[in-house]
Short mmCIF file of C-alpha atoms and ligand atoms in Angstrom, two decimals:
data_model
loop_
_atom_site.label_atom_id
_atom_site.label_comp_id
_atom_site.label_asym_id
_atom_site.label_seq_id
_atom_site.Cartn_x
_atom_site.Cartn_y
_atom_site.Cartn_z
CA UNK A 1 -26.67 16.68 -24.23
CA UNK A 2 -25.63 18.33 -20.59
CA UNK A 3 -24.14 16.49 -18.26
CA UNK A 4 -27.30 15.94 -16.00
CA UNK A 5 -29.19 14.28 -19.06
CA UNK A 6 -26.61 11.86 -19.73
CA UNK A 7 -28.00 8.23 -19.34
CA UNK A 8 -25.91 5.50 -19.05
CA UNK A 9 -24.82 2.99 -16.04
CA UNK A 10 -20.70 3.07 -17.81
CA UNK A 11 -18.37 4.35 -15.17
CA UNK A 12 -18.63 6.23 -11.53
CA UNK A 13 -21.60 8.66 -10.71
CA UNK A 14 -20.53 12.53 -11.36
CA UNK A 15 -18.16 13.23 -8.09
CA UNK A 16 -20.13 15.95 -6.93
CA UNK A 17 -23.72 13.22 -6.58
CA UNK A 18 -23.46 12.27 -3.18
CA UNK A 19 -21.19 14.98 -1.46
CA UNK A 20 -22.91 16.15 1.61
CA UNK A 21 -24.65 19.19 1.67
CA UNK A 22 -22.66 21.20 4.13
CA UNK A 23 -19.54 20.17 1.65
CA UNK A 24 -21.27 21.20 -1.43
CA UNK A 25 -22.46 24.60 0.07
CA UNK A 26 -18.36 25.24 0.97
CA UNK A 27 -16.80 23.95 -2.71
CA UNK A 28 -13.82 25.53 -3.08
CA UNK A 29 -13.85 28.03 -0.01
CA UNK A 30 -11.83 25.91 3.32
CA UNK A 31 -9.64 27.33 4.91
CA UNK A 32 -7.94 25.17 7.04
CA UNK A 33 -8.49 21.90 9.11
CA UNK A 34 -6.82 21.33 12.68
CA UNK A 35 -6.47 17.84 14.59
CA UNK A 36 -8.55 18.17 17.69
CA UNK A 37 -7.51 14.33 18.83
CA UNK A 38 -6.25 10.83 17.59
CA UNK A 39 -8.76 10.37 14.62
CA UNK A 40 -10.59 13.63 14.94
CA UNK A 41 -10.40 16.80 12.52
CA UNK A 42 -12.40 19.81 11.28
CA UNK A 43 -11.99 21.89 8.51
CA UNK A 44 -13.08 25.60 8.72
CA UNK A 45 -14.89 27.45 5.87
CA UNK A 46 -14.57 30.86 5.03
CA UNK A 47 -18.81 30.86 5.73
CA UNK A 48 -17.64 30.52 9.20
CA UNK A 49 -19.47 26.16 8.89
CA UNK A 50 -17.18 23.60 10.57
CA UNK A 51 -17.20 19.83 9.68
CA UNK A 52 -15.69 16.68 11.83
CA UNK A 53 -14.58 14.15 10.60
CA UNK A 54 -14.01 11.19 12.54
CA UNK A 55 -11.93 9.03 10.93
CA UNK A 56 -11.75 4.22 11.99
CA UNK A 57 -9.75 1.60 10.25
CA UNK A 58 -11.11 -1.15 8.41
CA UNK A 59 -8.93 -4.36 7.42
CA UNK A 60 -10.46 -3.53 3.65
CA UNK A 61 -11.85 -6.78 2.91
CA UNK A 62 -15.42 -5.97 4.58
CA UNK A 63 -17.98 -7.99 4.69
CA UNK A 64 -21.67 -6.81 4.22
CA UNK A 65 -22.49 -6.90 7.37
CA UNK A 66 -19.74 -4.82 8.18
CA UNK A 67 -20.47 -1.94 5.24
CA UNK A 68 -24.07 -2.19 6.69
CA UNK A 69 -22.98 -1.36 10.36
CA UNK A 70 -21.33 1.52 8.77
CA UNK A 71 -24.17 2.63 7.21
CA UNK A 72 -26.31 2.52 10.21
CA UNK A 73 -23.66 4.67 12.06
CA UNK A 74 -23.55 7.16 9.29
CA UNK A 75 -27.23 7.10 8.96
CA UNK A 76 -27.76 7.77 12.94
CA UNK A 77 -25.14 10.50 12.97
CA UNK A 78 -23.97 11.88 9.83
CA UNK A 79 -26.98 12.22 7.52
CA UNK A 80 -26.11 9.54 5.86
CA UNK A 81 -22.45 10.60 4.58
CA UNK A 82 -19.51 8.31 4.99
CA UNK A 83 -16.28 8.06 2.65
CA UNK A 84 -13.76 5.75 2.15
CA UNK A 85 -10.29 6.60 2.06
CA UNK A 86 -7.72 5.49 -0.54
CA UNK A 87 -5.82 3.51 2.39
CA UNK A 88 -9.41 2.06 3.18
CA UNK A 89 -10.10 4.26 6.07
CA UNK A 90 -13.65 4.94 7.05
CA UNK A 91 -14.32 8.65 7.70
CA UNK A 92 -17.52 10.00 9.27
CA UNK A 93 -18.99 13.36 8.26
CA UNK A 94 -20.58 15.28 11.05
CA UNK A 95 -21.91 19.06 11.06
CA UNK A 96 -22.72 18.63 15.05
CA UNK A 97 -19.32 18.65 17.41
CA UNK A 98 -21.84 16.93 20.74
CA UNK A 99 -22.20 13.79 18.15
CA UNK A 100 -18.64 13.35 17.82
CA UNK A 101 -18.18 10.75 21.25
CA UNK A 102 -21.31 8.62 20.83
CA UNK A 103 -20.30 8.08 17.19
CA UNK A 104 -16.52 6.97 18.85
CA UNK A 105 -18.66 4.66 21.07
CA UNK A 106 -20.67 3.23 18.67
CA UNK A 107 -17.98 2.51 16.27
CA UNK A 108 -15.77 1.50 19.25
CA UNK A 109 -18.42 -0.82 20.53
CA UNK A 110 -18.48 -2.63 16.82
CA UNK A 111 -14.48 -3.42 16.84
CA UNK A 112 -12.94 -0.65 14.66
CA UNK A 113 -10.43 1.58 15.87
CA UNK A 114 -10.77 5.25 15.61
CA UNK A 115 -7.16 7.06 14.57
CA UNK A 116 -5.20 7.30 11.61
CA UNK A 117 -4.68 11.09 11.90
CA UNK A 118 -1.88 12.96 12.14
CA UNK A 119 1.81 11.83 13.44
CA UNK A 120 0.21 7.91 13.05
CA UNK A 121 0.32 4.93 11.18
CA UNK A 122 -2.71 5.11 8.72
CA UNK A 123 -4.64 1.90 7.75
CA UNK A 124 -2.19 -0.67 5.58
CA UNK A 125 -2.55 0.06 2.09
CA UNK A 126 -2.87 -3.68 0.25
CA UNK A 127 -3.67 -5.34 -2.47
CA UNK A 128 -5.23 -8.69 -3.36
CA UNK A 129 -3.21 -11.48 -2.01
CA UNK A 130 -3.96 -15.14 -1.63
CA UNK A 131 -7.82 -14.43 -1.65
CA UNK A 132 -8.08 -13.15 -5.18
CA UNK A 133 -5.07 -12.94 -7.51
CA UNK A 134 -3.46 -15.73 -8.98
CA UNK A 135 0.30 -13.52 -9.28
CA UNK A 136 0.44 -13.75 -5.54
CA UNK A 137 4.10 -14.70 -4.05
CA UNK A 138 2.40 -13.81 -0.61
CA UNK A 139 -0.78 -13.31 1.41
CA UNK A 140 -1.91 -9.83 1.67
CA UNK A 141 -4.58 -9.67 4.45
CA UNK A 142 -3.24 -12.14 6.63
CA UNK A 143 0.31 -10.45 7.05
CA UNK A 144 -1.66 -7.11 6.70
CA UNK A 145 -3.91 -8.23 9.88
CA UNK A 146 -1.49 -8.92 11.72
CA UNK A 147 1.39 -6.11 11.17
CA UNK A 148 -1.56 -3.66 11.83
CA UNK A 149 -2.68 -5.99 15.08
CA UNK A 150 1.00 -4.98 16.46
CA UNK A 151 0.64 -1.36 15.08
CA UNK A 152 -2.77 -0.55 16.33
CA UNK A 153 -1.65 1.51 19.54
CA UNK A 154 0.30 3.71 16.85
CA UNK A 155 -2.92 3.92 14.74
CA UNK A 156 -5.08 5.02 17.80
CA UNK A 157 -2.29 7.59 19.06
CA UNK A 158 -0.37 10.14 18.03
CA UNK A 159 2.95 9.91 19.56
CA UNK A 160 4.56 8.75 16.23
CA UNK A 161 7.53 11.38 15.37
CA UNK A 162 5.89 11.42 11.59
CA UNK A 163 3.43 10.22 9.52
CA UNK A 164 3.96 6.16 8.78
CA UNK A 165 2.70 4.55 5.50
CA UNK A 166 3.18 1.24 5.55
CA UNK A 167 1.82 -0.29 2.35
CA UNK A 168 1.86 -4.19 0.77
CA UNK A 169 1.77 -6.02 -2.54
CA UNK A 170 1.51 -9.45 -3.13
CA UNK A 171 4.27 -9.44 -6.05
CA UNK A 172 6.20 -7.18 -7.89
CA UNK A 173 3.60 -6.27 -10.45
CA UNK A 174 2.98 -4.11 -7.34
CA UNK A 175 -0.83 -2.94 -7.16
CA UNK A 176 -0.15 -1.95 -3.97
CA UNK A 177 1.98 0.99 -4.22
CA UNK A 178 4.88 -0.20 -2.26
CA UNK A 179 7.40 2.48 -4.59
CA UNK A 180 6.51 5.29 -2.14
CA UNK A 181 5.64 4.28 1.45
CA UNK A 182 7.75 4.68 4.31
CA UNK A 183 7.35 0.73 4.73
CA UNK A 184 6.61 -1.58 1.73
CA UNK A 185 5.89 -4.95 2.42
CA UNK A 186 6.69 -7.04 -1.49
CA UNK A 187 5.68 -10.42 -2.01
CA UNK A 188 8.62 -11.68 -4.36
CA UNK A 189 8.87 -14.95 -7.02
CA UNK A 190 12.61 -16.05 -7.20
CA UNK A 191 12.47 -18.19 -9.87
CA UNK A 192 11.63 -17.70 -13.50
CA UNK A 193 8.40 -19.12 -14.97
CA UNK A 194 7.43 -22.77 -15.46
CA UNK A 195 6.22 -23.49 -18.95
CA UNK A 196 3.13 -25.94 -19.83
CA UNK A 197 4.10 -26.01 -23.82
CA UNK A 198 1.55 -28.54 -24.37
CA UNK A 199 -0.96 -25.73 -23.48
CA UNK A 200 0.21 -22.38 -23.89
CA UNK A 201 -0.76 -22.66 -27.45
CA UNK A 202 -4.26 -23.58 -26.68
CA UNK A 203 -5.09 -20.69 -23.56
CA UNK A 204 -2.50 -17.75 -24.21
CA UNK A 205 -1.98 -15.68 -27.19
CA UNK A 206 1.65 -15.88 -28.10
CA UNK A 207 2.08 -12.47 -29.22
CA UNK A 208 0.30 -11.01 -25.85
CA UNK A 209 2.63 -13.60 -23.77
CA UNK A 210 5.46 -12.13 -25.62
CA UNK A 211 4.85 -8.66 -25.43
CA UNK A 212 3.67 -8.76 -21.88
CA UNK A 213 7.40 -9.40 -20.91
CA UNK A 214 9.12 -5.65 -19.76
CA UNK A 215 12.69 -7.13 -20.23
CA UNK A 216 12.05 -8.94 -23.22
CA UNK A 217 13.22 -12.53 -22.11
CA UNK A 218 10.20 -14.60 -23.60
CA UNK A 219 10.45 -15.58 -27.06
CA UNK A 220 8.25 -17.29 -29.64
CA UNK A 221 9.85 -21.36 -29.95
CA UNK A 222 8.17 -24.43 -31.70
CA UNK A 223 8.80 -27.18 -28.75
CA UNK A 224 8.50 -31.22 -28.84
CA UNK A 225 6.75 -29.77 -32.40
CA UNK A 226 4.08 -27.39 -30.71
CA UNK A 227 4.22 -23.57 -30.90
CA UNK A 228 4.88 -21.76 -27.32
CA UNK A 229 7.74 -19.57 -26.35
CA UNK A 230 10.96 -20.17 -24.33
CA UNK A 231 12.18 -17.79 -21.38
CA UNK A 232 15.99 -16.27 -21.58
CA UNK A 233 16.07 -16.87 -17.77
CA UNK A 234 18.82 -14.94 -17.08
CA UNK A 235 16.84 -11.50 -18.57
CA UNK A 236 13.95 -12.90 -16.56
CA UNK A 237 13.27 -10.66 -12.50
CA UNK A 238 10.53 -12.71 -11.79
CA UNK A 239 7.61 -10.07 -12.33
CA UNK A 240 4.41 -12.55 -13.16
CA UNK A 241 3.39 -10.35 -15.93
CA UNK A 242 3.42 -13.38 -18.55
CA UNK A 243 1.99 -15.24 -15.68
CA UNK A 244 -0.90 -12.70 -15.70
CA UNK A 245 -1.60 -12.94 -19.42
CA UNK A 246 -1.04 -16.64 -19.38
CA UNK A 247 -1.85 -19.47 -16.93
CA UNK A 248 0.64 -21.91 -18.66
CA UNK A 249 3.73 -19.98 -17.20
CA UNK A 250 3.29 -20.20 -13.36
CA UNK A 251 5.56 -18.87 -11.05
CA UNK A 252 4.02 -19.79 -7.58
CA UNK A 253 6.81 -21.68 -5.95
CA UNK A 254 6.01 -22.58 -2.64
CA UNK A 255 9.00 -23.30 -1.77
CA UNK A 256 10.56 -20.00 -2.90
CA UNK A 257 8.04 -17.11 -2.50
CA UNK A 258 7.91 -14.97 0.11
CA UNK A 259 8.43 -11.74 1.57
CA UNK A 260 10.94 -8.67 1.08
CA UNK A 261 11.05 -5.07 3.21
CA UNK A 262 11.50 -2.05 1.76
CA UNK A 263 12.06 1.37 3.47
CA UNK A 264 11.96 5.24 2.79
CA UNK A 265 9.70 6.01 0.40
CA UNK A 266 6.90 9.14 0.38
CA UNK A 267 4.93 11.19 -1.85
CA UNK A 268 4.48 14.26 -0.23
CA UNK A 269 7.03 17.19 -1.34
CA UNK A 270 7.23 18.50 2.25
CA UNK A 271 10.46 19.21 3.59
CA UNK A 272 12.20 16.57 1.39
CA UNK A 273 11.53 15.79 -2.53
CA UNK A 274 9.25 12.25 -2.51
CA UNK A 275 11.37 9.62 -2.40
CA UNK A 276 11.50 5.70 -3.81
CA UNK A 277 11.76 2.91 -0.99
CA UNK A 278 14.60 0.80 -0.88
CA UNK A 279 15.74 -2.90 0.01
CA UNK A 280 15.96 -3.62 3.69
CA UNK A 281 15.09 -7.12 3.68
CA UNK A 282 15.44 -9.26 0.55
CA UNK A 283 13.84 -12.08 1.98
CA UNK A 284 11.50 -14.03 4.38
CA UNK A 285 9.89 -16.65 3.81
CA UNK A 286 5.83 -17.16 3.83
CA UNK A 287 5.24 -18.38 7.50
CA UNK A 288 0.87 -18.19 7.28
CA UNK A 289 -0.99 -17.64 9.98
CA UNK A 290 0.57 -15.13 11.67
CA UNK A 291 3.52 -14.54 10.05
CA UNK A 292 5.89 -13.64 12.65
CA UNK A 293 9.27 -13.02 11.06
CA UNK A 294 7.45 -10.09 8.77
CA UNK A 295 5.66 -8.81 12.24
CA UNK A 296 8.74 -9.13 14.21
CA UNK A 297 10.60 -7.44 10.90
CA UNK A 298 8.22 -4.07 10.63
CA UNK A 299 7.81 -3.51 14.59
CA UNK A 300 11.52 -3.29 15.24
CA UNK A 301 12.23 -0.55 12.34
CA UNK A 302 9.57 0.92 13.17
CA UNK A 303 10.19 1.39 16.62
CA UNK A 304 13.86 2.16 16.30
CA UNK A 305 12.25 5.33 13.52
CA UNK A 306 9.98 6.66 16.65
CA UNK A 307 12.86 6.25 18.91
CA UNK A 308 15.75 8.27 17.06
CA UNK A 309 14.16 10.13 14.45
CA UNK A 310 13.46 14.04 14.83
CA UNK A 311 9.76 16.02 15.00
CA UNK A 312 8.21 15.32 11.40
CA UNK A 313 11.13 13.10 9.90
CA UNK A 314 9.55 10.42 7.73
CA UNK A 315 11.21 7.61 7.66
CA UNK A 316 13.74 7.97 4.35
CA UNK A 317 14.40 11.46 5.87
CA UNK A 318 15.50 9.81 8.78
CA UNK A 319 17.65 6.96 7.41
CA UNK A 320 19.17 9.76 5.21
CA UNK A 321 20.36 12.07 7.95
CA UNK A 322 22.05 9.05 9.34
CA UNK A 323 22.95 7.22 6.41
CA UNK A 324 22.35 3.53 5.47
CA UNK A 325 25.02 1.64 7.23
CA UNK A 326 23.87 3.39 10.76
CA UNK A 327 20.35 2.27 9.55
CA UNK A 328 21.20 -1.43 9.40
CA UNK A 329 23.27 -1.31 12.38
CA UNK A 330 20.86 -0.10 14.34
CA UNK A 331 17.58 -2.32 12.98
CA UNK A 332 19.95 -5.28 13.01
CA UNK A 333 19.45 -5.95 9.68
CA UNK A 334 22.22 -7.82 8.28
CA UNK A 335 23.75 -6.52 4.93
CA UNK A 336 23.75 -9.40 2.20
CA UNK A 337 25.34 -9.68 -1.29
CA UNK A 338 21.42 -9.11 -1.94
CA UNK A 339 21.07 -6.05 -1.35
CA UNK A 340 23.19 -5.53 -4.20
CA UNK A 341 21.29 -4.70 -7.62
CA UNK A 342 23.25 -6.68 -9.92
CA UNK A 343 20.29 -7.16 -12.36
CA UNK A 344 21.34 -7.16 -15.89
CA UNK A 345 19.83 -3.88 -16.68
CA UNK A 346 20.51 -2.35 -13.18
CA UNK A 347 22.11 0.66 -14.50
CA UNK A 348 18.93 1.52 -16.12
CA UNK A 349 18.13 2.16 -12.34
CA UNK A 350 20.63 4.02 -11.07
CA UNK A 351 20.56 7.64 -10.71
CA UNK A 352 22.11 9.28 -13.03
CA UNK A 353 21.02 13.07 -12.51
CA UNK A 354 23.89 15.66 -11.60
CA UNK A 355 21.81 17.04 -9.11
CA UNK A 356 24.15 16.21 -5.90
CA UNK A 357 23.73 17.12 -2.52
CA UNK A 358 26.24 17.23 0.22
FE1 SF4 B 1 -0.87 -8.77 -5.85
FE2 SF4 B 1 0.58 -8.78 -8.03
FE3 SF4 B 1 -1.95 -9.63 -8.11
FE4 SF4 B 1 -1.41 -7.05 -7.83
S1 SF4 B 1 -0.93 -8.33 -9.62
S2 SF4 B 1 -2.91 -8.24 -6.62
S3 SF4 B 1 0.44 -7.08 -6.55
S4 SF4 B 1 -0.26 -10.58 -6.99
FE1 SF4 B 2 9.43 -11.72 -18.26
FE2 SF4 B 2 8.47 -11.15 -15.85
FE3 SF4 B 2 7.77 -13.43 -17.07
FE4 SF4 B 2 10.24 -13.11 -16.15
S1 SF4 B 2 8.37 -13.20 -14.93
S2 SF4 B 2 9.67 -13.93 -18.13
S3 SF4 B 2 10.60 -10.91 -16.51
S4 SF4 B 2 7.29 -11.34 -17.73
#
């Protein structure tokens, strides 16, 4: 059976369903793109077409109403063609440059900002957060709404020296890609598991509990003469993962969840190999609404990163030129015994490649 005769509803329409035309007439054969402005950009095909794209942020959790506004403004101007980024950026598809401005009005006039492209901060990559996951150590669109509240000039600009990712996940199980963003904003549990033995045996598989452990601290026990496990609490970094494959072990501590900043991470291979983000801040706690330590925490690296760093230097480029110490000397981070990965399998961590640089 071909491809177009398969019937089933399983799994995403074929990627190539709802392209729009002018993209499915140039498969394959771009060129090039250029940035005319913050937000704007057109790639060339070698047929000589041209299509803008004209890119807002979203704060990812829409609302209907919202994805139908969208709609409308794709439908007025686009043909119908949107797309959503994978940092939950709206991007408009337009064949005709005179309907770029109205369509910046229109989406203007309904509260989204238009930028993202370019030497910017793109929208906040996050991930569930107090609205929808039960591993959360933090809130993800709240602290999300209002980093990106205090970012938004540097979203609707481009007078960043580099791209800025800035990314967020609610704990470490880390859906939110914090390894690799020049920012990572980690929800963190500090304190091992709290066992309900008089119901793990009832809701959780033991097995599945047991095996869902990546440092091998829970163990199968018979307590006060029911079968559960026990947690070697000293193997235990606080991940959640039993806590996602059983309710009985909670780790939500409201007293000691919160927040931790990491720095210097990328994917892209230009100019410098991609590189892992690493521990600024091991700590702050959850301070909901507005969350004003985490704010205060983000805007001052980042500003001190636009004021010092050179054309194109992400941000772990940057703190590598000038080297760690200089980094938290000039954020006014302070340097705690925390930083310090003293984690009984740490050295599983460490790099160990002889491939040195000087
Ligand atoms: Fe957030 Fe962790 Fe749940 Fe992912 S698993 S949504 S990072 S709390
Ligand atoms: Fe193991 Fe993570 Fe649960 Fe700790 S929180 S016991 S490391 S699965």
């Amino acid at each position: 059976m071909s491809q177009t005769e398969r019937l089933t509803d399983i799994g995403p329409p074929k990627y190539d369903k709802y392209l729009p035309p002018i993209v499915k007439k140039n498969y394959g054969t771009w060129l090039y793109h250029e940035i005319l402005k913050p937000g704007v950009m057109v790639h060339m095909a070698e047929s000589g077409d041209k299509l803008y794209t004209v890119r807002c942020g979203t704060p990812r959790l829409l609302s209907i109403y919202s994805i139908r506004d969208f709609c409308d403004v794709a439908d007025k101007y686009c043909g119908g063609h949107l797309r959503f980024t994978s940092r939950h950026n709206v991007e408009f598809l337009l064949t005709d440059e005179s309907k770029i401005e109205p369509l910046i009005a229109d989406v203007k006039k309904l509260g989204f900002p238009v930028g993202g492209v370019g030497n910017a901060i793109s929208s906040i990559v996050h991930t569930q957060g107090w609205v929808h996951c039960h591993s959360a150590a933090t809130d993800a669109s709240g602290v999300v709404k209002n980093v990106m509240d205090a970012l938004c000039d540097k979203f609707e600009s481009m007078e960043l020296p580099g791209k800025l990712r800035i990314a967020l996940a609610c704990c470490l199980n880390m859906c939110g890609a914090v390894h690799c963003s020049d920012i990572a904003i980690l929800g963190i549990h500090r304190r091992p598991p709290k066992t309900n033995h008089s119901i793990l045996n009832n809701i959780c598989e033991i097995p599945t509990v047991v095996a869902a452990c990546p440092t091998a601290a829970i163990r199968p026990a018979r307590i006060d003469g029911k079968e559960s496990v026990e947690v070697d609490e000293e193997r235990c970094m606080f991940c959640a993962n039993c806590f996602t494959v059983c309710p009985a072990m909670t780790l939500n501590d409201p007293l000691n969840d919160g927040v931790s900043i990491w720095v210097g991470g990328k994917v892209s291979n230009a100019r410098h190999e991609p590189m892992f983000s690493k521990l600024a801040v091991p700590y702050i706690e959850n301070n909901p609404p507005y969350w004003p330590e985490v704010v205060e925490t983000v805007v001052k690296i980042v500003d001190v990163w636009a004021a010092n760093a050179r054309k194109f230097e992400r941000m772990g480029e940057w703190i590598e030129r000038i080297g760690w110490p200089r980094f938290f000397e000039m954020t006014g981070i302070e340097f705690e015994k925390y930083h310090i990965d003293d984690f009984k399998y740490a050295g599983l961590s460490y790099k160990r490649s002889a491939h040195l640089r000087f």
